Every structure is written in structure tokens, then in C-alpha cells.
Tab-separated table of N, CA, C and O in Angstrom:
chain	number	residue	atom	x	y	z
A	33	UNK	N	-26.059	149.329	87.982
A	33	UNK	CA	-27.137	150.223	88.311
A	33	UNK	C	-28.300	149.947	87.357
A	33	UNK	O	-27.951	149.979	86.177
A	34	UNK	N	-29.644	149.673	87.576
A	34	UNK	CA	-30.239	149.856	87.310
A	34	UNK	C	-31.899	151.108	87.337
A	34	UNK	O	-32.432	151.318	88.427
A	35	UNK	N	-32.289	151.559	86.461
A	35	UNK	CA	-33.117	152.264	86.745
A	35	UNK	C	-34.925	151.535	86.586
A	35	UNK	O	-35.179	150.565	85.870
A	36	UNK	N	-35.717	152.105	87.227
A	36	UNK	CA	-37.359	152.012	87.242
A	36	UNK	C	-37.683	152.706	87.330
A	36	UNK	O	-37.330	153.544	88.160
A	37	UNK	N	-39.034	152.880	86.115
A	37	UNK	CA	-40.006	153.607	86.263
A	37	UNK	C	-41.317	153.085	86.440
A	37	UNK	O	-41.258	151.933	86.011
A	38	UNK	N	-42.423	153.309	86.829
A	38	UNK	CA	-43.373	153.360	87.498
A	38	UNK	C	-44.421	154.170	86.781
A	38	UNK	O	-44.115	155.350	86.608
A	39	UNK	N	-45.742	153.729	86.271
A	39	UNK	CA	-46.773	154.755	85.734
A	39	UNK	C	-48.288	154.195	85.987
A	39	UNK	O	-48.800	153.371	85.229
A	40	UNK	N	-48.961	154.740	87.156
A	40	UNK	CA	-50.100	153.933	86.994
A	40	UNK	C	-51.397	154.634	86.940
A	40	UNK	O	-51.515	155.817	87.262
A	41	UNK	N	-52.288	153.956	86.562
A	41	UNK	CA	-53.239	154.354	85.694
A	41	UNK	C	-54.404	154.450	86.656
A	41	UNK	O	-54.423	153.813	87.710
A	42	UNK	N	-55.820	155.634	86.091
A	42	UNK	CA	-56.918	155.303	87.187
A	42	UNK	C	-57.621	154.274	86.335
A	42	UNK	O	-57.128	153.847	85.291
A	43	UNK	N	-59.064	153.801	86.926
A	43	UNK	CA	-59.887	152.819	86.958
A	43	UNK	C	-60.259	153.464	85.113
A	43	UNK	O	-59.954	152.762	84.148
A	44	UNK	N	-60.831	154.646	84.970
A	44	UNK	CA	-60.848	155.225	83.571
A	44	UNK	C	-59.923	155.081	82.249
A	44	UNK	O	-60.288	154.885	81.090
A	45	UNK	N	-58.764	155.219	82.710
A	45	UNK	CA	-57.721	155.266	81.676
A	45	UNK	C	-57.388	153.656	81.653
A	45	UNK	O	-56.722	153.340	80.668
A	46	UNK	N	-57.643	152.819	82.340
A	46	UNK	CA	-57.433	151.625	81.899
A	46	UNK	C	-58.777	151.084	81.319
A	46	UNK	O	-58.489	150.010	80.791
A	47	UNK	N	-59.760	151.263	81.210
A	47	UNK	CA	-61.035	150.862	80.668
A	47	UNK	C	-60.808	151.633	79.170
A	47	UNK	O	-61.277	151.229	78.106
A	48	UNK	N	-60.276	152.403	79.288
A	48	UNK	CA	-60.327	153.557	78.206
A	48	UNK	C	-58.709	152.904	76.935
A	48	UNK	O	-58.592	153.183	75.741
A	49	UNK	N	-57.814	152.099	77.729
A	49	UNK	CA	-56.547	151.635	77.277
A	49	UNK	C	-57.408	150.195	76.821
A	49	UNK	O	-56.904	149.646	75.841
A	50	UNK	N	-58.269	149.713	77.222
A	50	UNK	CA	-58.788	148.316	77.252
A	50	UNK	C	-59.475	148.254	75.663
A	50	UNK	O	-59.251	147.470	74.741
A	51	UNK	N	-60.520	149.574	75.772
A	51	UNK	CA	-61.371	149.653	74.977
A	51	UNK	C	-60.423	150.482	73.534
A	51	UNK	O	-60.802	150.026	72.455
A	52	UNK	N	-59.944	150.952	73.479
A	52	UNK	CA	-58.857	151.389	72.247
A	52	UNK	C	-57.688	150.182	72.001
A	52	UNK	O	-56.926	150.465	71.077
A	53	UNK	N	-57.543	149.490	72.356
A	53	UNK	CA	-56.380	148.619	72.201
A	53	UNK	C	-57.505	147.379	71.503
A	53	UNK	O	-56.898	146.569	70.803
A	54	UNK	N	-58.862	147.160	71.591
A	54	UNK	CA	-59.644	145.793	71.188
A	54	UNK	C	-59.823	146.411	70.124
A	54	UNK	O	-59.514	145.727	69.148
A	55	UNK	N	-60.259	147.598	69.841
A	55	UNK	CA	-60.751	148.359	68.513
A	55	UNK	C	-59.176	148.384	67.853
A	55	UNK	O	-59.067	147.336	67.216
A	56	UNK	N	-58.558	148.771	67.808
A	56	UNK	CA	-57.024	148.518	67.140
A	56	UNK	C	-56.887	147.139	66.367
A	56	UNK	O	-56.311	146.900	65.306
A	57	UNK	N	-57.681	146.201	67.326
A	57	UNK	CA	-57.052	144.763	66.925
A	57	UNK	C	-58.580	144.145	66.123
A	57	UNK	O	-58.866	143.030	65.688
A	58	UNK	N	-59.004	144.865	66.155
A	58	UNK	CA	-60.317	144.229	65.182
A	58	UNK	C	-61.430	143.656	66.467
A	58	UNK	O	-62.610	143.700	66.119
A	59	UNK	N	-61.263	143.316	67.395
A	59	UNK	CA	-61.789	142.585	68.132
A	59	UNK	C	-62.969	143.357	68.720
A	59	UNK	O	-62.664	144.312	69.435
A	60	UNK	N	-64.138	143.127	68.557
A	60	UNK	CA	-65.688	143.441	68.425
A	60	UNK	C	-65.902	143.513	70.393
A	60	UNK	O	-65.348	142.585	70.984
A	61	UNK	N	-66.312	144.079	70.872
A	61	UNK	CA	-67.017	144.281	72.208
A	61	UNK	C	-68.124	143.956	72.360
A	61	UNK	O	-68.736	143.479	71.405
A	62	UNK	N	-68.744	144.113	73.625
A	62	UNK	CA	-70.177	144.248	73.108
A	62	UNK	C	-70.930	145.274	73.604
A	62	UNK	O	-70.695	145.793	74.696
A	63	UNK	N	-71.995	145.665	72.736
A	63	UNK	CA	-72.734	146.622	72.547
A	63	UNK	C	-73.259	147.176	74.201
A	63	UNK	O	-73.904	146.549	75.042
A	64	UNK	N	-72.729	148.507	74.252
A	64	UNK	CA	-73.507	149.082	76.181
A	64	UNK	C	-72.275	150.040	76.287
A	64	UNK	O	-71.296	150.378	75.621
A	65	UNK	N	-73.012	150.351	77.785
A	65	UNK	CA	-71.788	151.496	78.989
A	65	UNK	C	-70.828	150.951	79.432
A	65	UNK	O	-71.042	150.260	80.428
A	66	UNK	N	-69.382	151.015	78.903
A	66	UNK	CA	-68.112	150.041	79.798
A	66	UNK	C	-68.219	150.676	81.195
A	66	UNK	O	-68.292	151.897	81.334
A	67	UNK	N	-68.224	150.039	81.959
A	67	UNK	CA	-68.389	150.193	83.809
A	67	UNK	C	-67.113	150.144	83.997
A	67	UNK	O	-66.390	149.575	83.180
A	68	UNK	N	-66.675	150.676	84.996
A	68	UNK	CA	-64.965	150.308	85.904
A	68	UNK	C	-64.734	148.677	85.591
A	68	UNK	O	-65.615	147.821	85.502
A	69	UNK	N	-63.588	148.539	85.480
A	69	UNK	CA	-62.835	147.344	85.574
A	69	UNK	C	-62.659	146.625	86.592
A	69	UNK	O	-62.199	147.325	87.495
A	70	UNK	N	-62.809	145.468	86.929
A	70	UNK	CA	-62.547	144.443	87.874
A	70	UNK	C	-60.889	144.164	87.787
A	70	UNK	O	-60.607	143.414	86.853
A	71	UNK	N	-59.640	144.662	88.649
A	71	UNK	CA	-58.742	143.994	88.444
A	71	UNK	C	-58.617	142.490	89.413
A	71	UNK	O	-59.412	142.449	90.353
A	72	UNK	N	-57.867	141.508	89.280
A	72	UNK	CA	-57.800	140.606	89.630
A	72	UNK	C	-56.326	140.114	89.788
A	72	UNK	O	-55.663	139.439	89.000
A	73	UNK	N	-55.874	140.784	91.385
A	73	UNK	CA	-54.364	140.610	91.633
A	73	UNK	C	-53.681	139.221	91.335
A	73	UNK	O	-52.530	139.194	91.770
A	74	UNK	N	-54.052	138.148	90.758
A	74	UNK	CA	-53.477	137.121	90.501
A	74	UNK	C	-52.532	136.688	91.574
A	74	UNK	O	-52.796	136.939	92.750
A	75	UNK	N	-51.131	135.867	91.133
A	75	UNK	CA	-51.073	135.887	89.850
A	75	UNK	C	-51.406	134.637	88.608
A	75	UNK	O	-51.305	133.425	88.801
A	76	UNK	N	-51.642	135.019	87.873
A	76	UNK	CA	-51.771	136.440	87.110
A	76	UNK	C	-52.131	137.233	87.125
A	76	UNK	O	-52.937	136.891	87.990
A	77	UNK	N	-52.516	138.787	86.865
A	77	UNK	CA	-52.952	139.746	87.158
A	77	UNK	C	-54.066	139.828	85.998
A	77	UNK	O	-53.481	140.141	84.961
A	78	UNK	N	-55.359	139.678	85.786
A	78	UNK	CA	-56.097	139.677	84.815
A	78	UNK	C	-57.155	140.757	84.910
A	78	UNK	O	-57.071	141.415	85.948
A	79	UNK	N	-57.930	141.031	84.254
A	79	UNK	CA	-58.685	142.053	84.026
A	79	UNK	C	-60.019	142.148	83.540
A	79	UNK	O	-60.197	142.182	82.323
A	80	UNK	N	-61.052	142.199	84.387
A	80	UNK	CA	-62.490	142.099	83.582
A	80	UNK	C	-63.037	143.181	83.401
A	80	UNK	O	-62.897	144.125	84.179
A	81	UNK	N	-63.671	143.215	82.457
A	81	UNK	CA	-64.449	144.649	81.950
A	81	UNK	C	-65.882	144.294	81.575
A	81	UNK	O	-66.229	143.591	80.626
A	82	UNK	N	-66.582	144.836	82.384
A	82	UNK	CA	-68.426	144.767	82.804
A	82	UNK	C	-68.759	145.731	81.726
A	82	UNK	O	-68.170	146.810	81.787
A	83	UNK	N	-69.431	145.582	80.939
A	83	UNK	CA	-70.327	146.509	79.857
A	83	UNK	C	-71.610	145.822	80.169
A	83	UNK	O	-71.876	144.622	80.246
A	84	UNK	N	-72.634	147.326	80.394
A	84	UNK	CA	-73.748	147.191	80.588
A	84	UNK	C	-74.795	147.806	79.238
A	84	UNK	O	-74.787	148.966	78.826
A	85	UNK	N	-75.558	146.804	78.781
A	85	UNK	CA	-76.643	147.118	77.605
A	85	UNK	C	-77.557	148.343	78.018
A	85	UNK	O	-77.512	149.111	78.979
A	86	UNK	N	-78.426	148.231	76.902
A	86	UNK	CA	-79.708	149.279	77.338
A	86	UNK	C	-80.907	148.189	78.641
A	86	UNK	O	-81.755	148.480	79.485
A	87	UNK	N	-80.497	147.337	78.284
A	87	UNK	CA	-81.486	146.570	79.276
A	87	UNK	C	-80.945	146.435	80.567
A	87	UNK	O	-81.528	145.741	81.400
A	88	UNK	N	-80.062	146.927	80.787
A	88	UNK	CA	-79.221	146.496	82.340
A	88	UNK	C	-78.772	145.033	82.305
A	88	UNK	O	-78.135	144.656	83.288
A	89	UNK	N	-78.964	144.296	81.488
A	89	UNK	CA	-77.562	143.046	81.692
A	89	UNK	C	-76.583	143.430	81.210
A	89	UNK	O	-76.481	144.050	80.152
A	90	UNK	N	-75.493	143.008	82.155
A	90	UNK	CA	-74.356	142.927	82.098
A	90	UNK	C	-73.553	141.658	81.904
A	90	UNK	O	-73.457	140.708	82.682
A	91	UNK	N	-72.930	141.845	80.578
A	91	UNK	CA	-71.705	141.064	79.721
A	91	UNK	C	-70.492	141.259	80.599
A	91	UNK	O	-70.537	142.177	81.418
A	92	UNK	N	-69.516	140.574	80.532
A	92	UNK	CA	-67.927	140.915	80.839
A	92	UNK	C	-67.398	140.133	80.269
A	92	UNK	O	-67.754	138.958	80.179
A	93	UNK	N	-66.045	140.839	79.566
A	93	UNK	CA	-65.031	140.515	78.812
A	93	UNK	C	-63.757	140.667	79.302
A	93	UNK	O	-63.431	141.771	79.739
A	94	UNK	N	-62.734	139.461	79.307
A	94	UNK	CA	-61.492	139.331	80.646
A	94	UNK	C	-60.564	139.679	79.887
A	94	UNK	O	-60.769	139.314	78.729
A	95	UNK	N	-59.406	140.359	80.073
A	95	UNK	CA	-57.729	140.091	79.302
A	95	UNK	C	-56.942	139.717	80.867
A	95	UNK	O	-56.926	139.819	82.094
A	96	UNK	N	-56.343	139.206	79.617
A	96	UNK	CA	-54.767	138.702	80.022
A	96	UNK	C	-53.812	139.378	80.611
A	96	UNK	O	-53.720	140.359	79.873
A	97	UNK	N	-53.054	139.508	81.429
A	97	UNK	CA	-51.935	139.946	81.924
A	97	UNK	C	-51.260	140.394	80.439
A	97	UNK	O	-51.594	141.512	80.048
A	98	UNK	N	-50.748	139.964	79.961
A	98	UNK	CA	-49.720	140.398	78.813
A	98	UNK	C	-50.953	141.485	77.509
A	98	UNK	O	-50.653	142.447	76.802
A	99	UNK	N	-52.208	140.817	77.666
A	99	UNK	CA	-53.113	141.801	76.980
A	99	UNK	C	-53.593	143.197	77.308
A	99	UNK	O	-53.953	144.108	76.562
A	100	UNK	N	-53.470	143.095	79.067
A	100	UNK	CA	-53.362	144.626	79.536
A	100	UNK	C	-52.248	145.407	79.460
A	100	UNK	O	-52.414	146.627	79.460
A	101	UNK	N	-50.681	144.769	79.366
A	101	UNK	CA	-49.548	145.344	79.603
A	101	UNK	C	-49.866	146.317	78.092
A	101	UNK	O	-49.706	147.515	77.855
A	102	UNK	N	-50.277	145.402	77.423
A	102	UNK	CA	-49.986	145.629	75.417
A	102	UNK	C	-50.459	147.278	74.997
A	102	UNK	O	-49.849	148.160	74.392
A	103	UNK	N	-52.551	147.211	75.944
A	103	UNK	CA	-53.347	147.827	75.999
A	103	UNK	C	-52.622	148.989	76.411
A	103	UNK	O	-52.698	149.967	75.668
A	104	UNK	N	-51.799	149.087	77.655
A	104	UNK	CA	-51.352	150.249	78.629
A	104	UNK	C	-50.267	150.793	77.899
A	104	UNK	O	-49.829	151.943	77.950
A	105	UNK	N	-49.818	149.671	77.099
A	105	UNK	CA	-48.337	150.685	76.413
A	105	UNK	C	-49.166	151.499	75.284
A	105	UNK	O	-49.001	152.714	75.182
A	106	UNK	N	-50.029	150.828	74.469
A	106	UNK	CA	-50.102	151.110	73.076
A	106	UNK	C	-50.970	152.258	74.002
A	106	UNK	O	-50.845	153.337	73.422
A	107	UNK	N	-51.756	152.403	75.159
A	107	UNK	CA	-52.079	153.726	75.356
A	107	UNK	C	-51.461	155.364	75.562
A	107	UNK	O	-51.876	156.477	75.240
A	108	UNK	N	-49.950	154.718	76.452
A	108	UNK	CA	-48.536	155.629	76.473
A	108	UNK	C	-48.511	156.442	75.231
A	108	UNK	O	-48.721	157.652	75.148
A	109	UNK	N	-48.162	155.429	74.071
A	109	UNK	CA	-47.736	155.709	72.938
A	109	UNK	C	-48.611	156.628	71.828
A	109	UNK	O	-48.216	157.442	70.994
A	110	UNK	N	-50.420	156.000	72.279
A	110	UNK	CA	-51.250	157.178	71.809
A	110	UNK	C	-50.931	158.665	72.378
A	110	UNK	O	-51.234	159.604	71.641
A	111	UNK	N	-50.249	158.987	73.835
A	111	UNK	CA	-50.189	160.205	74.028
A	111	UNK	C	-49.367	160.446	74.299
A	111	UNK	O	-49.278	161.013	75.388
A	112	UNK	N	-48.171	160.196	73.514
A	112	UNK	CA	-47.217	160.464	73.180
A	112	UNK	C	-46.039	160.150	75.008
A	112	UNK	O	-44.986	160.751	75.222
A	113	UNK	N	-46.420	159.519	75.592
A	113	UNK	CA	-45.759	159.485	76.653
A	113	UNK	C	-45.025	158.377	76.256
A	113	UNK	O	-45.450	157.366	75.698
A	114	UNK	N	-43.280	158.790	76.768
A	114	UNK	CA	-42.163	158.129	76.092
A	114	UNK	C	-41.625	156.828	76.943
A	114	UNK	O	-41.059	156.968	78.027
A	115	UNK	N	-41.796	155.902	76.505
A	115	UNK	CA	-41.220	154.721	76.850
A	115	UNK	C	-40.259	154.041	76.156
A	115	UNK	O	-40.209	153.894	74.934
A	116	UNK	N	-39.537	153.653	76.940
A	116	UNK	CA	-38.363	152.826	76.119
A	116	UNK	C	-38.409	151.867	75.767
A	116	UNK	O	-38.456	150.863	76.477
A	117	UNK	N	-38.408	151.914	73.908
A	117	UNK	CA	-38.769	150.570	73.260
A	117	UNK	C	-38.119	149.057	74.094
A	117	UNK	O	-38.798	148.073	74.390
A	118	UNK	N	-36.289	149.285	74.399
A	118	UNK	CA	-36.126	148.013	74.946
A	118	UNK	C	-36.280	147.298	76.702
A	118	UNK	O	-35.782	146.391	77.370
A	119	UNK	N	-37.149	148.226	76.821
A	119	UNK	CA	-37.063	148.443	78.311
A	119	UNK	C	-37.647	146.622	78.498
A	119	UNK	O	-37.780	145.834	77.561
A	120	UNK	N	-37.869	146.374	79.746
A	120	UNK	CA	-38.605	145.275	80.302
A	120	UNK	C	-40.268	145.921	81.029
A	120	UNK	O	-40.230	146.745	81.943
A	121	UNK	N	-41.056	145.622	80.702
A	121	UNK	CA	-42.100	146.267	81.157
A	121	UNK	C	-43.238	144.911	81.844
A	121	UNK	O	-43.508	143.873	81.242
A	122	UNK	N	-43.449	145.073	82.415
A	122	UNK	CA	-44.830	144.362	83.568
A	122	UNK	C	-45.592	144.920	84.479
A	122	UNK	O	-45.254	145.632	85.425
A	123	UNK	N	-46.758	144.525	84.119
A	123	UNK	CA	-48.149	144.958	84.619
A	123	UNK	C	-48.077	144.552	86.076
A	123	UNK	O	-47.967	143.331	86.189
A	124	UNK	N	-48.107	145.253	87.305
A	124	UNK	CA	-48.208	144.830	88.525
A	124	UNK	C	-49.905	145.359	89.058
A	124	UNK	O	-50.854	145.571	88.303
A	125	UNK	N	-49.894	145.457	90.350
A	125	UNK	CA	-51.410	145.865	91.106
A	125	UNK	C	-50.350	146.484	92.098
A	125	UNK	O	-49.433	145.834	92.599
A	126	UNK	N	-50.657	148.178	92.374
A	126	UNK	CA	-50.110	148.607	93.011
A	126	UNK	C	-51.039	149.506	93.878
A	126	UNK	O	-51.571	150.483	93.351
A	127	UNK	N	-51.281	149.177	95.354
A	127	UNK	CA	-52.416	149.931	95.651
A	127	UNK	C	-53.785	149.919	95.242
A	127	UNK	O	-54.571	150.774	95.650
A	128	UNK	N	-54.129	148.970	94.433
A	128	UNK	CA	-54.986	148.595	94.010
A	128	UNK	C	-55.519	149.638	92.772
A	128	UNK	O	-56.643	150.082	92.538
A	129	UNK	N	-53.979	149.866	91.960
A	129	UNK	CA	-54.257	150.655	90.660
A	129	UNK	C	-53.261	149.776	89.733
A	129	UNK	O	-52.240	149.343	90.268
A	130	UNK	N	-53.560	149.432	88.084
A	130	UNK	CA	-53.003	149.047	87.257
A	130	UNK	C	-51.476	149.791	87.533
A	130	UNK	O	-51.428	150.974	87.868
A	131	UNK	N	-50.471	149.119	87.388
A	131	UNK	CA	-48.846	149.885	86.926
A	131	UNK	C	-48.211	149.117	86.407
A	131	UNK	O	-48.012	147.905	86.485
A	132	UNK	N	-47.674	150.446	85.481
A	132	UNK	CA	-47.333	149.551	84.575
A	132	UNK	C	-45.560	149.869	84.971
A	132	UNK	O	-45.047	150.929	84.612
A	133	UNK	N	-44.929	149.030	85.578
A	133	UNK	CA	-43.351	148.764	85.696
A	133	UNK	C	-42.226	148.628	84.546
A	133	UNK	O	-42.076	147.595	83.894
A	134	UNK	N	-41.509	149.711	84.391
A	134	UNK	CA	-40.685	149.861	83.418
A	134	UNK	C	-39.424	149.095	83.956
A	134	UNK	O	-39.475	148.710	85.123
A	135	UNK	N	-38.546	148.895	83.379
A	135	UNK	CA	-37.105	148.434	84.097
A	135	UNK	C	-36.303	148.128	82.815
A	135	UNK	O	-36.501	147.254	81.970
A	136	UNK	N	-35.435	148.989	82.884
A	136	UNK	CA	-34.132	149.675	82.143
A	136	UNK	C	-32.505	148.956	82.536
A	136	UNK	O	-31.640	149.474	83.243
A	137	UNK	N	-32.444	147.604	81.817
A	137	UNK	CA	-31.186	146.811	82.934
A	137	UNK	C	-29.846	147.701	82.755
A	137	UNK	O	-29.858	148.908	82.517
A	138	UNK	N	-28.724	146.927	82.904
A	138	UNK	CA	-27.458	147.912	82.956
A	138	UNK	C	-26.733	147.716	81.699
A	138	UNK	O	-25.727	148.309	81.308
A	139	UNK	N	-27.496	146.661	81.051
A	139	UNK	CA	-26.641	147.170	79.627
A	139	UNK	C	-27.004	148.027	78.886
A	139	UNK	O	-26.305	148.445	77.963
A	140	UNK	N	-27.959	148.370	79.106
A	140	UNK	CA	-28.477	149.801	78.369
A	140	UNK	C	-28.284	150.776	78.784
A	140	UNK	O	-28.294	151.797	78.097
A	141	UNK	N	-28.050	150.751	80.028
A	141	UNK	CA	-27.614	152.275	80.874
A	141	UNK	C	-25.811	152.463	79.979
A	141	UNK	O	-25.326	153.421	79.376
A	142	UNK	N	-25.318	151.227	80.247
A	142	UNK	CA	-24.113	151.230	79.720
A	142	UNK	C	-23.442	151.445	78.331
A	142	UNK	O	-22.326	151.832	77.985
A	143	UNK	N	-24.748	150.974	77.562
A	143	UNK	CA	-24.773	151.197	75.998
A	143	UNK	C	-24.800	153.093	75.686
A	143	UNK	O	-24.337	153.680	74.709
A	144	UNK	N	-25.497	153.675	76.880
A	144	UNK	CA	-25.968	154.906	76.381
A	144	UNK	C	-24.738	155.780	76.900
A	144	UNK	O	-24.754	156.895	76.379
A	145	UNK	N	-23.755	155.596	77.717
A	145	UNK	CA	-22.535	155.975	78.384
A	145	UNK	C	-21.722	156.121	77.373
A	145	UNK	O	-20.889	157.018	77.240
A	146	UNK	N	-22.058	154.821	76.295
A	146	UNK	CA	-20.375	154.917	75.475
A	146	UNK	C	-21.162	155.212	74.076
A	146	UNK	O	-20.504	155.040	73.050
A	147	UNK	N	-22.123	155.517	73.985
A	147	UNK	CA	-22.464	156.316	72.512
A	147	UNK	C	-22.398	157.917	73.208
A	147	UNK	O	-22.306	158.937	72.525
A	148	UNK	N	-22.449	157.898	74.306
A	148	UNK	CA	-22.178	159.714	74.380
A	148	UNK	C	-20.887	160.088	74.584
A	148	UNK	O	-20.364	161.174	74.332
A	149	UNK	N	-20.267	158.804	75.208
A	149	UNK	CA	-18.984	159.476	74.731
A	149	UNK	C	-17.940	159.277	73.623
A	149	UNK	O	-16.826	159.766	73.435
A	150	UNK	N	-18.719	158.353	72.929
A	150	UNK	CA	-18.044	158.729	71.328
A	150	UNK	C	-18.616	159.907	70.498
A	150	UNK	O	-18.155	160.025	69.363
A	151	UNK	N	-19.588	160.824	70.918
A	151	UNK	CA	-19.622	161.458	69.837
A	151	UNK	C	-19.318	162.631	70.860
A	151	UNK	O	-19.602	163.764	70.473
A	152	UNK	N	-18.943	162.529	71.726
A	152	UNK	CA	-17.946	163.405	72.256
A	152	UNK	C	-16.353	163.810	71.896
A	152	UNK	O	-15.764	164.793	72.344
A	153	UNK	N	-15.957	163.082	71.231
A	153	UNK	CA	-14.458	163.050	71.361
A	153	UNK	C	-14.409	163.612	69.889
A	153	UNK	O	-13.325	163.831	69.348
């Protein structure tokens, strides 16, 4: 048996996961209004983010499939929403919203069976 979970994000909270996850890592933006995100069903599944200046040009800055997954967890984890450290996690396009796919294999389901029932006995 395995279990999945499923969590996906609007056009905001991933611009908003994009832009807190570059500031975390030192990595400089550039200066303007972040606009909605361009996703890009791949695969890979990549991600552009349009920031617009005071002059109306517009810059865009792309991540990575594995750089949005990073962005979306370390956003979970800012609000306290619980994910499982050993889980398997991947960024899909679902409906044409970021999700982020949890998947929990069976040795862990199985690991958690026999620690409850040892401190049962």
C-alpha cells in the first residue's frame, strides 16, 4: 500500500514560494512588481517569473523543476504545513496549477506499523 498526497498552489503562492526561497539563498532578483508566473508543462516542468520595473520593461527569471519543488517545500515548512521529511516529492502541472506530489512508499508505511506496535506491548 502506498499513500499520496497532493497540495497545489495558486499563481500567488507560487510567485510568493519563488520569491522567499531566492532571498533565503542569497540570490538577488531584480528590482520591480513580480507578475504571475509563466508555468511551462515540460517536461521538464520549469518556471518563469516576469518582474516588471518602474519603466514597464519586463525582466524574467526561470527555475528549474527541482528549484520550484525546493521553493514549494521550503514554503510548506514556512507555514508550518507538515510534510514528510522522507517522503518522495515532485513538482507536477495539475490543471494548470503548480502540485506539489507527495508519495509515502510501503516501507515507511511499514516502518510506522512496527514502531507502534512495539511501544505497545
Amino acid at each position: 500500500m502506498q499513500e499520496l498526497r497532493a497540495i497545489s498552489f495558486t499563481d500567488r503562492e507560487l510567485a510568493t514560494a519563488i520569491v522567499e526561497f531566492t532571498a533565503r539563498l542569497n540570490r538577488p532578483l531584480p528590482v520591480g512588481m513580480v507578475k504571475d508566473p509563466v508555468i511551462v508543462e515540460g517536461p521538464p516542468v520549469a518556471v518563469h517569473l516576469p518582474i516588471e520595473d518602474d519603466y514597464g520593461t519586463v525582466s524574467q527569471t526561470s527555475y528549474a523543476e527541482m528549484e520550484v519543488a525546493a521553493a514549494l517545500v521550503n514554503y510548506c515548512m514556512t507555514r508550518k504545513i507538515r510534510i514528510p521529511a522522507k517522503a518522495e516529492k515532485v513538482l507536477q502541472v495539475i490543471s494548470g496549477s503548480a502540485t506539489l506530489v507527495i508519495w509515502l512508499g510501503e516501507q515507511e508505511v511499514g516502518a510506522k506499523r512496527v514502531k507502534t506496535m512495539l511501544r505497545n506491548r
